[in-house]
Amino acid sequence: MNRAQAHALMTEHTPSESLRRHMLNVEAAMRWYARHWGEDEELYAVTGLLHDFDYEQHPDQHPTWGVGYLREHTDTPPEVLDAILGHATYTGTPRETRLARTLFAVDELTGLVQAAALIRPDRDVRGLELASVRKRFRNRAFAAGVNREEVAQGAAELGVDLDTHLGNVLAAMQAAAGEGTGAAAGS
């Protein structure tokens, strides 16, 4: 499974532009961390793109339906499948790899950063400042669906200070928007 195949599968199974945008933002954050650690960037990108591809059509079976589909119809590596299962705490799948811990750590946070960008007049993440992300993170009424405990837990599992993690994900999304490869700009 390469990035192009993962993207095609994601768009085939995900009609919603907002959910597609989320997966592109998770991909950007996953790539950032892969580069940061010298890990396989393509593997991290595929994981980010596929982690929620089944959510819209199979919300009550997510992510087990998606992992079953990937096992049966693709050559997705087992570490990607484990990471996808592990990003949903209710599956009980342990996050034993850096890949799995990274997906868990960036998933919810990309939603908060995107929401913070969307309330800006230009709706562009490139002008968003870390201080604003910190403020929005502390305000539980803002983007109330974002599980702050999971964001903090994810940063801890990665061994990254929470404030640093907020900055890393913001930088990843800004870079992707600047390159035109992410979904965060003007969304």
PDB file of C-alpha atoms in Angstrom:
ATOM      1  CA  MET A   1       0.000   0.000   0.000  1.00  0.00           C
ATOM      2  CA  ASN A   2       1.445   3.320  -1.043  1.00  0.00           C
ATOM      3  CA  ARG A   3       0.222   6.872  -0.503  1.00  0.00           C
ATOM      4  CA  ALA A   4      -1.605   7.082  -3.847  1.00  0.00           C
ATOM      5  CA  GLN A   5      -3.460   3.818  -3.179  1.00  0.00           C
ATOM      6  CA  ALA A   6      -4.331   4.907   0.355  1.00  0.00           C
ATOM      7  CA  HIS A   7      -5.617   8.265  -0.872  1.00  0.00           C
ATOM      8  CA  ALA A   8      -7.763   6.597  -3.548  1.00  0.00           C
ATOM      9  CA  LEU A   9      -9.222   4.185  -0.999  1.00  0.00           C
ATOM     10  CA  MET A  10      -9.894   7.003   1.453  1.00  0.00           C
ATOM     11  CA  THR A  11     -11.727   9.110  -1.128  1.00  0.00           C
ATOM     12  CA  GLU A  12     -13.681   6.107  -2.416  1.00  0.00           C
ATOM     13  CA  HIS A  13     -15.038   5.304   1.056  1.00  0.00           C
ATOM     14  CA  THR A  14     -15.344   8.858   2.451  1.00  0.00           C
ATOM     15  CA  PRO A  15     -17.872  11.163   0.769  1.00  0.00           C
ATOM     16  CA  SER A  16     -17.543  13.918   3.396  1.00  0.00           C
ATOM     17  CA  GLU A  17     -15.076  16.673   2.564  1.00  0.00           C
ATOM     18  CA  SER A  18     -14.626  17.477   6.251  1.00  0.00           C
ATOM     19  CA  LEU A  19     -13.621  13.909   7.109  1.00  0.00           C
ATOM     20  CA  ARG A  20     -11.304  13.785   4.091  1.00  0.00           C
ATOM     21  CA  ARG A  21      -9.756  17.058   5.267  1.00  0.00           C
ATOM     22  CA  HIS A  22      -9.257  15.544   8.720  1.00  0.00           C
ATOM     23  CA  MET A  23      -7.422  12.537   7.305  1.00  0.00           C
ATOM     24  CA  LEU A  24      -5.216  14.779   5.160  1.00  0.00           C
ATOM     25  CA  ASN A  25      -4.356  16.823   8.242  1.00  0.00           C
ATOM     26  CA  VAL A  26      -3.547  13.671  10.205  1.00  0.00           C
ATOM     27  CA  GLU A  27      -1.371  12.579   7.279  1.00  0.00           C
ATOM     28  CA  ALA A  28       0.520  15.898   7.460  1.00  0.00           C
ATOM     29  CA  ALA A  29       1.147  15.507  11.193  1.00  0.00           C
ATOM     30  CA  MET A  30       2.181  11.876  10.762  1.00  0.00           C
ATOM     31  CA  ARG A  31       4.644  12.840   8.011  1.00  0.00           C
ATOM     32  CA  TRP A  32       6.081  15.592  10.206  1.00  0.00           C
ATOM     33  CA  TYR A  33       6.758  13.167  13.032  1.00  0.00           C
ATOM     34  CA  ALA A  34       8.167  10.534  10.652  1.00  0.00           C
ATOM     35  CA  ARG A  35      10.677  13.080   9.318  1.00  0.00           C
ATOM     36  CA  HIS A  36      11.445  14.278  12.851  1.00  0.00           C
ATOM     37  CA  TRP A  37      12.342  10.749  13.978  1.00  0.00           C
ATOM     38  CA  GLY A  38      13.845   9.491  10.734  1.00  0.00           C
ATOM     39  CA  GLU A  39      11.039   6.956  10.309  1.00  0.00           C
ATOM     40  CA  ASP A  40       9.366   5.727   7.089  1.00  0.00           C
ATOM     41  CA  GLU A  41       7.391   8.758   5.936  1.00  0.00           C
ATOM     42  CA  GLU A  42       5.268   6.807   3.443  1.00  0.00           C
ATOM     43  CA  LEU A  43       4.221   4.320   6.138  1.00  0.00           C
ATOM     44  CA  TYR A  44       3.212   7.147   8.468  1.00  0.00           C
ATOM     45  CA  ALA A  45       1.346   8.930   5.642  1.00  0.00           C
ATOM     46  CA  VAL A  46      -0.627   5.812   4.707  1.00  0.00           C
ATOM     47  CA  THR A  47      -1.571   5.310   8.357  1.00  0.00           C
ATOM     48  CA  GLY A  48      -2.845   8.885   8.634  1.00  0.00           C
ATOM     49  CA  LEU A  49      -4.847   8.647   5.431  1.00  0.00           C
ATOM     50  CA  LEU A  50      -6.524   5.352   6.280  1.00  0.00           C
ATOM     51  CA  HIS A  51      -7.203   5.621  10.010  1.00  0.00           C
ATOM     52  CA  ASP A  52     -10.812   6.856   9.596  1.00  0.00           C
ATOM     53  CA  PHE A  53     -11.635   5.790   6.025  1.00  0.00           C
ATOM     54  CA  ASP A  54     -14.440   3.502   7.272  1.00  0.00           C
ATOM     55  CA  TYR A  55     -15.910   5.894   9.836  1.00  0.00           C
ATOM     56  CA  GLU A  56     -18.587   7.498   7.700  1.00  0.00           C
ATOM     57  CA  GLN A  57     -20.053   4.324   6.248  1.00  0.00           C
ATOM     58  CA  HIS A  58     -19.494   2.046   9.271  1.00  0.00           C
ATOM     59  CA  PRO A  59     -19.448   4.263  12.377  1.00  0.00           C
ATOM     60  CA  ASP A  60     -20.617   1.513  14.739  1.00  0.00           C
ATOM     61  CA  GLN A  61     -17.916  -0.876  13.503  1.00  0.00           C
ATOM     62  CA  HIS A  62     -15.067   1.646  13.168  1.00  0.00           C
ATOM     63  CA  PRO A  63     -12.149   0.901  13.007  1.00  0.00           C
ATOM     64  CA  THR A  64     -12.551  -2.889  13.035  1.00  0.00           C
ATOM     65  CA  TRP A  65     -14.543  -2.890   9.802  1.00  0.00           C
ATOM     66  CA  GLY A  66     -11.839  -0.862   8.072  1.00  0.00           C
ATOM     67  CA  VAL A  67      -9.009  -3.042   9.353  1.00  0.00           C
ATOM     68  CA  GLY A  68     -10.881  -6.161   8.216  1.00  0.00           C
ATOM     69  CA  TYR A  69     -11.379  -4.626   4.788  1.00  0.00           C
ATOM     70  CA  LEU A  70      -7.716  -3.662   4.535  1.00  0.00           C
ATOM     71  CA  ARG A  71      -6.619  -7.171   5.586  1.00  0.00           C
ATOM     72  CA  GLU A  72      -8.837  -8.800   2.984  1.00  0.00           C
ATOM     73  CA  HIS A  73      -8.382  -6.441   0.034  1.00  0.00           C
ATOM     74  CA  THR A  74      -4.961  -4.795   0.347  1.00  0.00           C
ATOM     75  CA  ASP A  75      -1.365  -5.431   1.315  1.00  0.00           C
ATOM     76  CA  THR A  76      -1.447  -2.929   4.173  1.00  0.00           C
ATOM     77  CA  PRO A  77       1.381  -3.706   6.623  1.00  0.00           C
ATOM     78  CA  PRO A  78       0.364  -5.200   9.988  1.00  0.00           C
ATOM     79  CA  GLU A  79       1.902  -2.277  11.911  1.00  0.00           C
ATOM     80  CA  VAL A  80      -0.462   0.098  10.094  1.00  0.00           C
ATOM     81  CA  LEU A  81      -3.455  -2.090  10.943  1.00  0.00           C
ATOM     82  CA  ASP A  82      -2.412  -2.235  14.600  1.00  0.00           C
ATOM     83  CA  ALA A  83      -1.973   1.535  14.701  1.00  0.00           C
ATOM     84  CA  ILE A  84      -5.429   2.060  13.211  1.00  0.00           C
ATOM     85  CA  LEU A  85      -6.974  -0.252  15.799  1.00  0.00           C
ATOM     86  CA  GLY A  86      -4.984   1.409  18.580  1.00  0.00           C
ATOM     87  CA  HIS A  87      -6.147   4.940  17.791  1.00  0.00           C
ATOM     88  CA  ALA A  88      -9.620   3.971  19.037  1.00  0.00           C
ATOM     89  CA  THR A  89      -9.225   3.363  22.764  1.00  0.00           C
ATOM     90  CA  TYR A  90     -12.393   1.265  22.921  1.00  0.00           C
ATOM     91  CA  THR A  91     -10.799  -1.509  20.844  1.00  0.00           C
ATOM     92  CA  GLY A  92      -8.409  -2.232  23.695  1.00  0.00           C
ATOM     93  CA  THR A  93      -5.543  -2.560  21.204  1.00  0.00           C
ATOM     94  CA  PRO A  94      -2.261  -1.552  22.842  1.00  0.00           C
ATOM     95  CA  ARG A  95      -0.169   1.092  21.114  1.00  0.00           C
ATOM     96  CA  GLU A  96       3.158  -0.734  21.104  1.00  0.00           C
ATOM     97  CA  THR A  97       4.929   1.055  18.253  1.00  0.00           C
ATOM     98  CA  ARG A  98       5.943   4.660  17.714  1.00  0.00           C
ATOM     99  CA  LEU A  99       3.682   4.613  14.643  1.00  0.00           C
ATOM    100  CA  ALA A 100       0.654   3.666  16.747  1.00  0.00           C
ATOM    101  CA  ARG A 101       1.484   6.165  19.483  1.00  0.00           C
ATOM    102  CA  THR A 102       1.926   8.924  16.898  1.00  0.00           C
ATOM    103  CA  LEU A 103      -1.442   8.294  15.276  1.00  0.00           C
ATOM    104  CA  PHE A 104      -3.159   8.374  18.659  1.00  0.00           C
ATOM    105  CA  ALA A 105      -1.311  11.556  19.630  1.00  0.00           C
ATOM    106  CA  VAL A 106      -2.074  13.573  16.486  1.00  0.00           C
ATOM    107  CA  ASP A 107      -5.620  12.411  15.649  1.00  0.00           C
ATOM    108  CA  GLU A 108      -7.672  14.554  18.014  1.00  0.00           C
ATOM    109  CA  LEU A 109      -5.220  17.453  18.003  1.00  0.00           C
ATOM    110  CA  THR A 110      -5.448  18.028  14.250  1.00  0.00           C
ATOM    111  CA  GLY A 111      -9.176  18.621  14.719  1.00  0.00           C
ATOM    112  CA  LEU A 112      -8.531  21.306  17.322  1.00  0.00           C
ATOM    113  CA  VAL A 113      -5.934  23.040  15.138  1.00  0.00           C
ATOM    114  CA  GLN A 114      -8.279  22.916  12.141  1.00  0.00           C
ATOM    115  CA  ALA A 115     -11.131  24.373  14.181  1.00  0.00           C
ATOM    116  CA  ALA A 116      -8.855  27.156  15.438  1.00  0.00           C
ATOM    117  CA  ALA A 117      -7.887  27.966  11.844  1.00  0.00           C
ATOM    118  CA  LEU A 118     -11.499  28.027  10.699  1.00  0.00           C
ATOM    119  CA  ILE A 119     -12.469  30.799  13.124  1.00  0.00           C
ATOM    120  CA  ARG A 120      -9.764  33.075  11.728  1.00  0.00           C
ATOM    121  CA  PRO A 121     -11.007  35.676   9.226  1.00  0.00           C
ATOM    122  CA  ASP A 122      -8.875  34.124   6.464  1.00  0.00           C
ATOM    123  CA  ARG A 123      -9.668  30.549   7.623  1.00  0.00           C
ATOM    124  CA  ASP A 124      -6.010  29.704   7.003  1.00  0.00           C
ATOM    125  CA  VAL A 125      -3.865  27.679   9.378  1.00  0.00           C
ATOM    126  CA  ARG A 126      -0.705  29.369   8.068  1.00  0.00           C
ATOM    127  CA  GLY A 127      -1.442  32.508  10.111  1.00  0.00           C
ATOM    128  CA  LEU A 128      -2.423  30.639  13.264  1.00  0.00           C
ATOM    129  CA  GLU A 129      -0.129  31.143  16.243  1.00  0.00           C
ATOM    130  CA  LEU A 130       0.785  28.597  18.891  1.00  0.00           C
ATOM    131  CA  ALA A 131      -0.542  30.912  21.624  1.00  0.00           C
ATOM    132  CA  SER A 132      -3.968  30.732  19.991  1.00  0.00           C
ATOM    133  CA  VAL A 133      -3.828  26.927  19.824  1.00  0.00           C
ATOM    134  CA  ARG A 134      -2.854  26.804  23.531  1.00  0.00           C
ATOM    135  CA  LYS A 135      -5.754  29.124  24.407  1.00  0.00           C
ATOM    136  CA  ARG A 136      -8.237  27.028  22.403  1.00  0.00           C
ATOM    137  CA  PHE A 137      -6.896  23.838  23.971  1.00  0.00           C
ATOM    138  CA  ARG A 138      -7.562  25.196  27.484  1.00  0.00           C
ATOM    139  CA  ASN A 139     -11.081  26.349  26.522  1.00  0.00           C
ATOM    140  CA  ARG A 140     -13.077  23.104  26.693  1.00  0.00           C
ATOM    141  CA  ALA A 141     -16.123  24.780  25.158  1.00  0.00           C
ATOM    142  CA  PHE A 142     -14.145  25.373  21.958  1.00  0.00           C
ATOM    143  CA  ALA A 143     -14.217  22.332  19.645  1.00  0.00           C
ATOM    144  CA  ALA A 144     -15.862  20.468  22.506  1.00  0.00           C
ATOM    145  CA  GLY A 145     -15.695  17.163  20.626  1.00  0.00           C
ATOM    146  CA  VAL A 146     -11.900  17.143  20.872  1.00  0.00           C
ATOM    147  CA  ASN A 147     -10.875  14.877  23.724  1.00  0.00           C
ATOM    148  CA  ARG A 148      -8.216  16.918  25.534  1.00  0.00           C
ATOM    149  CA  GLU A 149      -7.357  14.012  27.828  1.00  0.00           C
ATOM    150  CA  GLU A 150      -6.492  11.852  24.821  1.00  0.00           C
ATOM    151  CA  VAL A 151      -4.366  14.643  23.346  1.00  0.00           C
ATOM    152  CA  ALA A 152      -2.427  14.935  26.618  1.00  0.00           C
ATOM    153  CA  GLN A 153      -2.203  11.147  26.948  1.00  0.00           C
ATOM    154  CA  GLY A 154      -0.950  10.900  23.367  1.00  0.00           C
ATOM    155  CA  ALA A 155       1.802  13.450  23.958  1.00  0.00           C
ATOM    156  CA  ALA A 156       2.821  11.598  27.122  1.00  0.00           C
ATOM    157  CA  GLU A 157       2.896   8.248  25.273  1.00  0.00           C
ATOM    158  CA  LEU A 158       5.154   9.849  22.659  1.00  0.00           C
ATOM    159  CA  GLY A 159       7.406  11.239  25.362  1.00  0.00           C
ATOM    160  CA  VAL A 160       6.822  14.775  24.073  1.00  0.00           C
ATOM    161  CA  ASP A 161       5.905  17.742  26.247  1.00  0.00           C
ATOM    162  CA  LEU A 162       2.289  18.765  25.541  1.00  0.00           C
ATOM    163  CA  ASP A 163       3.199  22.319  24.554  1.00  0.00           C
ATOM    164  CA  THR A 164       5.883  21.022  22.191  1.00  0.00           C
ATOM    165  CA  HIS A 165       3.395  18.565  20.711  1.00  0.00           C
ATOM    166  CA  LEU A 166       0.870  21.351  20.078  1.00  0.00           C
ATOM    167  CA  GLY A 167       3.593  23.274  18.253  1.00  0.00           C
ATOM    168  CA  ASN A 168       4.714  20.247  16.252  1.00  0.00           C
ATOM    169  CA  VAL A 169       1.234  19.491  14.934  1.00  0.00           C
ATOM    170  CA  LEU A 170       0.608  23.160  14.157  1.00  0.00           C
ATOM    171  CA  ALA A 171       3.931  23.337  12.266  1.00  0.00           C
ATOM    172  CA  ALA A 172       3.058  20.173  10.340  1.00  0.00           C
ATOM    173  CA  MET A 173      -0.309  21.486   9.247  1.00  0.00           C
ATOM    174  CA  GLN A 174       1.138  24.891   8.348  1.00  0.00           C
ATOM    175  CA  ALA A 175       3.880  23.296   6.253  1.00  0.00           C
ATOM    176  CA  ALA A 176       1.395  21.090   4.413  1.00  0.00           C
ATOM    177  CA  ALA A 177      -0.841  24.077   3.724  1.00  0.00           C
ATOM    178  CA  GLY A 178       2.133  26.067   2.470  1.00  0.00           C
ATOM    179  CA  GLU A 179       3.136  23.240   0.139  1.00  0.00           C
ATOM    180  CA  GLY A 180      -0.422  22.816  -1.075  1.00  0.00           C
ATOM    181  CA  THR A 181      -0.326  19.166   0.017  1.00  0.00           C
ATOM    182  CA  GLY A 182      -2.507  19.452   3.080  1.00  0.00           C
ATOM    183  CA  ALA A 183      -6.106  20.413   3.600  1.00  0.00           C
ATOM    184  CA  ALA A 184      -5.609  23.025   6.296  1.00  0.00           C
ATOM    185  CA  ALA A 185      -5.386  26.162   4.149  1.00  0.00           C
ATOM    186  CA  GLY A 186      -8.586  28.019   3.469  1.00  0.00           C
ATOM    187  CA  SER A 187     -10.709  25.037   4.424  1.00  0.00           C
TER     188      SER A 187
END
